[in-house]
């Protein structure tokens, strides 16, 4: 791959008073990006309080289609739910992915530099 690839940068921030946690995902289509959020919401919904669960299912059944249409128009999207003192926010932004050096030929030249010698292991 010599050129830029269109895609979506997806992040999930979980924030509460004691700190924040970030997860990220690179998607190569609008359906793949909104599916990442949908799978997460379906997975956590049984553990959410009733208000947060309602927010999750409202997005899944009423707002998801608009999210996908917005992504196809190259507009960023955000989905947020609040459970107790935790706020979870998914953001999806259209991006251009740069190709990684040396990926066309296989592993980059530096890949073998950090491997342990035969019989050794990292601890």
Coordinates of C-alpha atoms in Angstrom, one line a residue:
X1 CA 0.0 0.0 0.0
X2 CA 1.6 3.2 -1.1
X3 CA -1.2 5.7 -0.4
X4 CA -3.4 6.9 2.4
X5 CA -6.4 4.7 3.5
X6 CA -9.6 6.2 4.6
X7 CA -11.0 4.9 7.8
X8 CA -12.3 5.8 11.3
X9 CA -10.5 6.2 14.6
X10 CA -12.7 4.9 17.4
X11 CA -12.1 5.6 21.1
X12 CA -13.8 4.6 24.2
X13 CA -13.2 6.7 27.4
X14 CA -14.4 5.4 30.7
X15 CA -14.3 8.2 33.2
X16 CA -15.0 8.4 36.9
X17 CA -13.9 10.5 39.8
X18 CA -10.8 8.3 40.4
X19 CA -9.5 8.4 36.9
X20 CA -10.0 7.5 33.2
X21 CA -9.4 4.5 30.9
X22 CA -9.0 4.6 27.2
X23 CA -9.5 1.9 24.5
X24 CA -9.1 2.5 20.8
X25 CA -9.9 0.7 17.6
X26 CA -9.1 1.4 13.9
X27 CA -12.1 0.7 11.6
X28 CA -12.0 0.8 7.8
X29 CA -15.7 1.3 7.2
X30 CA -18.6 3.1 8.8
X31 CA -20.4 -0.2 9.5
X32 CA -17.3 -1.6 11.2
X33 CA -17.0 1.6 13.3
X34 CA -20.6 1.7 14.6
X35 CA -20.6 -2.1 15.1
X36 CA -17.7 -1.7 17.5
X37 CA -19.9 0.6 19.7
X38 CA -22.9 -1.6 19.2
X39 CA -21.1 -4.7 20.4
X40 CA -19.7 -2.9 23.4
X41 CA -23.2 -1.6 24.4
X42 CA -24.8 -5.0 24.0
X43 CA -22.0 -6.6 26.1
X44 CA -22.2 -4.2 29.0
X45 CA -26.0 -3.5 29.0
X46 CA -26.9 -6.3 31.5
X47 CA -24.6 -4.8 34.1
X48 CA -25.9 -1.2 33.7
X49 CA -28.5 0.5 35.9
X50 CA -31.9 0.9 34.3
X51 CA -31.3 4.5 33.1
X52 CA -28.0 3.7 31.5
X53 CA -29.4 0.5 29.9
X54 CA -32.3 2.6 28.5
X55 CA -29.7 5.0 27.0
X56 CA -27.8 2.1 25.4
X57 CA -30.8 0.5 23.9
X58 CA -32.2 3.8 22.7
X59 CA -28.9 4.3 20.7
X60 CA -29.0 0.8 19.4
X61 CA -32.5 0.8 18.1
X62 CA -33.2 4.5 17.4
X63 CA -30.0 6.4 16.9
X64 CA -27.5 4.0 15.4
X65 CA -28.8 4.4 11.9
X66 CA -28.2 8.2 12.1
X67 CA -24.7 7.6 13.5
X68 CA -23.9 5.5 10.5
X69 CA -25.3 8.0 8.1
X70 CA -23.2 10.8 9.7
X71 CA -20.1 8.6 9.5
X72 CA -20.7 8.0 5.8
X73 CA -20.9 11.9 5.4
X74 CA -17.5 12.0 7.1
X75 CA -18.9 13.6 10.3
X76 CA -17.5 12.6 13.7
X77 CA -19.9 11.0 16.2
X78 CA -20.1 10.5 19.9
X79 CA -22.2 8.1 22.0
X80 CA -22.3 8.6 25.8
X81 CA -24.0 6.8 28.6
X82 CA -23.7 7.3 32.3
X83 CA -23.9 4.5 34.9
X84 CA -23.8 5.6 38.5
X85 CA -20.6 7.7 38.8
X86 CA -19.1 6.4 35.5
X87 CA -19.4 8.1 32.2
X88 CA -18.6 6.0 29.1
X89 CA -18.0 7.9 25.8
X90 CA -17.4 6.4 22.4
X91 CA -16.1 8.7 19.7
X92 CA -15.6 7.9 16.1
X93 CA -13.7 10.3 13.8
X94 CA -13.0 9.9 10.1
X95 CA -9.3 9.8 9.5
X96 CA -6.7 9.0 6.9
X97 CA -4.4 6.1 7.9
X98 CA -0.8 6.4 6.9
X99 CA 1.0 3.2 5.7
X100 CA 3.5 1.7 8.1
X101 CA 7.1 1.6 6.9
X102 CA 8.3 -1.7 5.5
X103 CA 4.9 -3.4 5.8
X104 CA 4.7 -4.3 2.1
X105 CA 7.7 -6.6 2.5
X106 CA 6.7 -8.2 5.8
X107 CA 7.9 -7.3 9.2
X108 CA 9.8 -4.0 9.7
X109 CA 13.6 -4.3 9.9
X110 CA 13.6 -3.5 13.6
X111 CA 11.2 -6.4 14.4
X112 CA 14.0 -8.9 15.2
X113 CA 16.0 -6.5 17.4
X114 CA 14.0 -7.0 20.5
X115 CA 13.6 -10.7 20.3
X116 CA 15.2 -12.8 23.1
X117 CA 18.1 -15.0 22.1
X118 CA 17.4 -18.7 21.7
X119 CA 16.7 -20.3 25.1
X120 CA 16.2 -16.9 26.8
X121 CA 12.9 -15.3 27.8
X122 CA 11.8 -11.9 29.0
X123 CA 10.6 -11.6 32.5

